[in-house]
PDB file of C-alpha atoms in Angstrom:
ATOM      1  CA  MET A   1       0.000   0.000   0.000  1.00 51.00           C
ATOM      2  CA  SER A   2       1.306   3.428  -0.768  1.00 49.00           C
ATOM      3  CA  ALA A   3       2.110   5.863   2.002  1.00 49.00           C
ATOM      4  CA  HIS A   4      -0.422   8.312   0.570  1.00 49.00           C
ATOM      5  CA  LEU A   5      -3.292   5.765   0.697  1.00 44.00           C
ATOM      6  CA  LEU A   6      -2.289   4.627   4.199  1.00 44.00           C
ATOM      7  CA  ARG A   7      -2.272   8.214   5.392  1.00 46.00           C
ATOM      8  CA  ASN A   8      -5.758   8.814   3.920  1.00 47.00           C
ATOM      9  CA  ARG A   9      -7.161   5.639   5.520  1.00 48.00           C
ATOM     10  CA  SER A  10      -5.663   6.601   8.889  1.00 46.00           C
ATOM     11  CA  ALA A  11      -7.125  10.071   8.620  1.00 45.00           C
ATOM     12  CA  LEU A  12     -10.552   8.661   7.727  1.00 43.00           C
ATOM     13  CA  ALA A  13     -10.400   6.145  10.580  1.00 46.00           C
ATOM     14  CA  LEU A  14      -9.453   8.885  13.059  1.00 43.00           C
ATOM     15  CA  ALA A  15     -12.213  11.158  11.739  1.00 45.00           C
ATOM     16  CA  GLY A  16     -14.740   8.314  12.082  1.00 47.00           C
ATOM     17  CA  VAL A  17     -13.727   7.731  15.703  1.00 41.00           C
ATOM     18  CA  LEU A  18     -13.934  11.435  16.483  1.00 44.00           C
ATOM     19  CA  LEU A  19     -17.266  11.873  14.710  1.00 44.00           C
ATOM     20  CA  ALA A  20     -18.721   8.787  16.363  1.00 49.00           C
ATOM     21  CA  GLY A  21     -17.939  10.351  19.729  1.00 50.00           C
ATOM     22  CA  VAL A  22     -19.625  13.684  18.961  1.00 47.00           C
ATOM     23  CA  PRO A  23     -23.257  12.569  19.244  1.00 51.00           C
ATOM     24  CA  ALA A  24     -22.521  10.680  22.453  1.00 48.00           C
ATOM     25  CA  ALA A  25     -20.759  13.685  23.947  1.00 49.00           C
ATOM     26  CA  TYR A  26     -23.558  15.993  22.821  1.00 46.00           C
ATOM     27  CA  THR A  27     -26.147  13.664  24.352  1.00 49.00           C
ATOM     28  CA  ALA A  28     -24.200  13.562  27.603  1.00 51.00           C
ATOM     29  CA  LEU A  29     -24.176  17.367  27.719  1.00 53.00           C
ATOM     30  CA  ALA A  30     -27.867  17.598  26.875  1.00 56.00           C
ATOM     31  CA  ASP A  31     -28.734  15.141  29.659  1.00 59.00           C
ATOM     32  CA  ASP A  32     -26.471  16.850  32.165  1.00 63.00           C
ATOM     33  CA  ARG A  33     -29.313  18.011  34.414  1.00 65.00           C
ATOM     34  CA  PRO A  34     -28.866  18.926  38.048  1.00 69.00           C
ATOM     35  CA  ALA A  35     -29.739  16.221  40.531  1.00 69.00           C
ATOM     36  CA  ALA A  36     -33.322  16.383  41.764  1.00 77.00           C
ATOM     37  CA  VAL A  37     -33.737  18.750  44.679  1.00 72.00           C
ATOM     38  CA  PRO A  38     -35.439  17.072  47.626  1.00 72.00           C
ATOM     39  CA  ALA A  39     -38.855  18.483  48.471  1.00 78.00           C
ATOM     40  CA  ARG A  40     -38.640  20.839  51.404  1.00 86.00           C
ATOM     41  CA  GLY A  41     -41.312  22.001  53.736  1.00 91.00           C
ATOM     42  CA  LYS A  42     -44.916  21.042  54.096  1.00 94.00           C
ATOM     43  CA  ALA A  43     -47.840  21.192  51.681  1.00 95.00           C
ATOM     44  CA  TYR A  44     -49.439  24.638  51.819  1.00 95.00           C
ATOM     45  CA  VAL A  45     -51.784  26.765  49.762  1.00 96.00           C
ATOM     46  CA  GLU A  46     -50.718  30.263  48.717  1.00 97.00           C
ATOM     47  CA  THR A  47     -53.595  32.642  48.118  1.00 98.00           C
ATOM     48  CA  ARG A  48     -53.075  36.088  46.662  1.00 98.00           C
ATOM     49  CA  LEU A  49     -55.862  38.643  46.816  1.00 98.00           C
ATOM     50  CA  PHE A  50     -55.911  41.835  44.742  1.00 98.00           C
ATOM     51  CA  PHE A  51     -57.699  44.850  46.208  1.00 97.00           C
ATOM     52  CA  GLY A  52     -58.409  47.943  44.164  1.00 96.00           C
ATOM     53  CA  THR A  53     -58.740  51.310  45.849  1.00 96.00           C
ATOM     54  CA  ALA A  54     -60.785  53.360  43.363  1.00 93.00           C
ATOM     55  CA  ARG A  55     -64.480  53.409  44.109  1.00 89.00           C
ATOM     56  CA  PRO A  56     -66.850  52.735  41.205  1.00 83.00           C
ATOM     57  CA  ASP A  57     -69.259  55.403  42.490  1.00 83.00           C
ATOM     58  CA  GLY A  58     -66.534  58.060  42.172  1.00 84.00           C
ATOM     59  CA  GLY A  59     -66.082  58.406  45.928  1.00 90.00           C
ATOM     60  CA  PRO A  60     -62.676  58.906  47.542  1.00 94.00           C
ATOM     61  CA  ALA A  61     -60.139  56.118  47.050  1.00 95.00           C
ATOM     62  CA  VAL A  62     -59.445  53.691  49.888  1.00 97.00           C
ATOM     63  CA  THR A  63     -56.575  55.114  51.951  1.00 97.00           C
ATOM     64  CA  ASP A  64     -53.599  53.264  53.432  1.00 97.00           C
ATOM     65  CA  ARG A  65     -55.065  53.796  56.882  1.00 98.00           C
ATOM     66  CA  GLN A  66     -58.450  52.366  55.852  1.00 98.00           C
ATOM     67  CA  PHE A  67     -56.857  49.352  54.205  1.00 98.00           C
ATOM     68  CA  SER A  68     -54.617  48.695  57.214  1.00 98.00           C
ATOM     69  CA  ALA A  69     -57.627  48.865  59.541  1.00 98.00           C
ATOM     70  CA  PHE A  70     -59.495  46.468  57.222  1.00 98.00           C
ATOM     71  CA  VAL A  71     -56.607  43.961  57.386  1.00 98.00           C
ATOM     72  CA  ASP A  72     -56.454  44.242  61.181  1.00 98.00           C
ATOM     73  CA  ARG A  73     -60.226  43.759  61.526  1.00 98.00           C
ATOM     74  CA  GLU A  74     -61.055  41.250  58.766  1.00 97.00           C
ATOM     75  CA  VAL A  75     -57.879  39.338  57.845  1.00 98.00           C
ATOM     76  CA  THR A  76     -55.621  38.996  60.889  1.00 97.00           C
ATOM     77  CA  PRO A  77     -58.194  37.203  63.097  1.00 96.00           C
ATOM     78  CA  GLY A  78     -58.567  34.427  60.506  1.00 95.00           C
ATOM     79  CA  PHE A  79     -54.853  34.257  59.587  1.00 95.00           C
ATOM     80  CA  PRO A  80     -52.963  35.163  62.780  1.00 95.00           C
ATOM     81  CA  ASP A  81     -49.801  33.247  61.795  1.00 92.00           C
ATOM     82  CA  GLY A  82     -48.798  35.915  59.290  1.00 93.00           C
ATOM     83  CA  LEU A  83     -49.448  37.552  55.959  1.00 96.00           C
ATOM     84  CA  THR A  84     -47.819  39.937  53.506  1.00 97.00           C
ATOM     85  CA  VAL A  85     -49.280  43.104  52.008  1.00 98.00           C
ATOM     86  CA  GLN A  86     -47.693  44.740  48.979  1.00 98.00           C
ATOM     87  CA  SER A  87     -48.659  48.051  47.411  1.00 97.00           C
ATOM     88  CA  GLY A  88     -48.940  48.335  43.669  1.00 96.00           C
ATOM     89  CA  ARG A  89     -50.573  49.876  40.649  1.00 96.00           C
ATOM     90  CA  GLY A  90     -53.114  47.885  38.712  1.00 93.00           C
ATOM     91  CA  GLN A  91     -55.793  48.020  36.115  1.00 92.00           C
ATOM     92  CA  TRP A  92     -58.850  46.017  35.180  1.00 85.00           C
ATOM     93  CA  ARG A  93     -61.927  46.285  33.010  1.00 89.00           C
ATOM     94  CA  ASP A  94     -64.990  47.144  35.100  1.00 84.00           C
ATOM     95  CA  ALA A  95     -68.562  45.940  34.577  1.00 84.00           C
ATOM     96  CA  HIS A  96     -69.189  48.812  32.122  1.00 86.00           C
ATOM     97  CA  GLY A  97     -66.161  47.926  29.968  1.00 91.00           C
ATOM     98  CA  THR A  98     -64.050  50.834  31.195  1.00 88.00           C
ATOM     99  CA  ILE A  99     -60.390  50.155  31.963  1.00 91.00           C
ATOM    100  CA  GLU A 100     -59.750  51.431  35.458  1.00 87.00           C
ATOM    101  CA  LYS A 101     -56.181  52.242  36.559  1.00 93.00           C
ATOM    102  CA  GLU A 102     -55.715  52.493  40.279  1.00 94.00           C
ATOM    103  CA  ARG A 103     -53.529  52.099  43.304  1.00 96.00           C
ATOM    104  CA  SER A 104     -53.922  48.567  44.664  1.00 97.00           C
ATOM    105  CA  TYR A 105     -52.854  46.089  47.304  1.00 98.00           C
ATOM    106  CA  GLU A 106     -51.797  42.472  47.006  1.00 98.00           C
ATOM    107  CA  LEU A 107     -52.399  40.350  50.093  1.00 98.00           C
ATOM    108  CA  ILE A 108     -50.474  37.059  50.292  1.00 98.00           C
ATOM    109  CA  LEU A 109     -51.650  34.308  52.629  1.00 97.00           C
ATOM    110  CA  LEU A 110     -50.009  30.927  53.259  1.00 96.00           C
ATOM    111  CA  TYR A 111     -51.891  28.210  55.110  1.00 95.00           C
ATOM    112  CA  PRO A 112     -51.542  24.416  55.438  1.00 95.00           C
ATOM    113  CA  GLU A 113     -53.242  22.376  52.741  1.00 96.00           C
ATOM    114  CA  SER A 114     -54.992  20.492  55.543  1.00 95.00           C
ATOM    115  CA  ALA A 115     -56.754  23.763  56.462  1.00 93.00           C
ATOM    116  CA  ALA A 116     -57.735  24.636  52.878  1.00 94.00           C
ATOM    117  CA  GLY A 117     -61.484  24.258  53.486  1.00 94.00           C
ATOM    118  CA  ARG A 118     -61.462  26.599  56.472  1.00 93.00           C
ATOM    119  CA  GLY A 119     -59.077  28.972  54.669  1.00 94.00           C
ATOM    120  CA  ASP A 120     -61.312  29.117  51.613  1.00 96.00           C
ATOM    121  CA  ARG A 121     -64.350  30.123  53.682  1.00 96.00           C
ATOM    122  CA  ARG A 122     -62.382  32.824  55.502  1.00 97.00           C
ATOM    123  CA  ILE A 123     -60.963  34.191  52.267  1.00 98.00           C
ATOM    124  CA  GLU A 124     -64.384  34.424  50.657  1.00 98.00           C
ATOM    125  CA  GLU A 125     -65.627  36.301  53.747  1.00 98.00           C
ATOM    126  CA  ILE A 126     -62.694  38.726  53.378  1.00 98.00           C
ATOM    127  CA  ARG A 127     -63.503  39.319  49.721  1.00 98.00           C
ATOM    128  CA  ARG A 128     -67.191  39.974  50.417  1.00 98.00           C
ATOM    129  CA  ALA A 129     -66.379  42.262  53.365  1.00 98.00           C
ATOM    130  CA  TYR A 130     -64.030  44.411  51.251  1.00 98.00           C
ATOM    131  CA  GLU A 131     -66.480  44.631  48.362  1.00 97.00           C
ATOM    132  CA  LYS A 132     -69.221  45.732  50.753  1.00 97.00           C
ATOM    133  CA  ALA A 133     -67.128  48.117  52.878  1.00 96.00           C
ATOM    134  CA  PHE A 134     -65.553  49.956  49.931  1.00 96.00           C
ATOM    135  CA  GLY A 135     -68.149  49.543  47.168  1.00 93.00           C
ATOM    136  CA  GLN A 136     -65.920  47.331  45.014  1.00 93.00           C
ATOM    137  CA  GLU A 137     -67.145  45.176  42.128  1.00 92.00           C
ATOM    138  CA  SER A 138     -64.610  42.451  42.842  1.00 93.00           C
ATOM    139  CA  VAL A 139     -61.520  41.331  44.730  1.00 97.00           C
ATOM    140  CA  GLY A 140     -59.238  39.190  42.555  1.00 96.00           C
ATOM    141  CA  ARG A 141     -58.046  35.824  43.872  1.00 98.00           C
ATOM    142  CA  VAL A 142     -55.265  33.436  42.826  1.00 98.00           C
ATOM    143  CA  ASP A 143     -54.608  30.092  44.578  1.00 97.00           C
ATOM    144  CA  GLU A 144     -51.517  27.921  44.118  1.00 97.00           C
ATOM    145  CA  ARG A 145     -50.038  24.895  45.847  1.00 96.00           C
ATOM    146  CA  ALA A 146     -46.759  25.595  47.626  1.00 94.00           C
ATOM    147  CA  ARG A 147     -44.108  23.868  49.707  1.00 94.00           C
ATOM    148  CA  VAL A 148     -43.363  25.915  52.817  1.00 93.00           C
ATOM    149  CA  ASP A 149     -40.472  25.514  55.205  1.00 91.00           C
ATOM    150  CA  LEU A 150     -40.857  27.747  58.253  1.00 85.00           C
TER     151      LEU A 150
END
């Protein structure tokens, strides 16, 4: 065999070995996921409530003091273990189709999944109380499952 042919065969053999390794290496990189993180904490429900402050009847907006008193009176007794209130700006389409932009509050509650039935009733009472006290059309609600480690 000539040296030229031998060199070409060697080069092709080496290229074949290298190319054969590429898909395997690529697959190994693609499957290189972090190890599963162990579940922490206990099963909880996270409920977020969204409270607008503009009054549909054109009356004065709900003040910080009024909202704080509402939380103390209506929320804390049912959720004494803790809660979070965040201030924000929001918008939504009212019953007449008008987009209302207003100052708002987000209330975050965490409670054990085992107490979800009781929590749901209390939360619905909070929503109705706010709607009635401040003439609101609605209080938004979002529920999600969570793992909580206290």
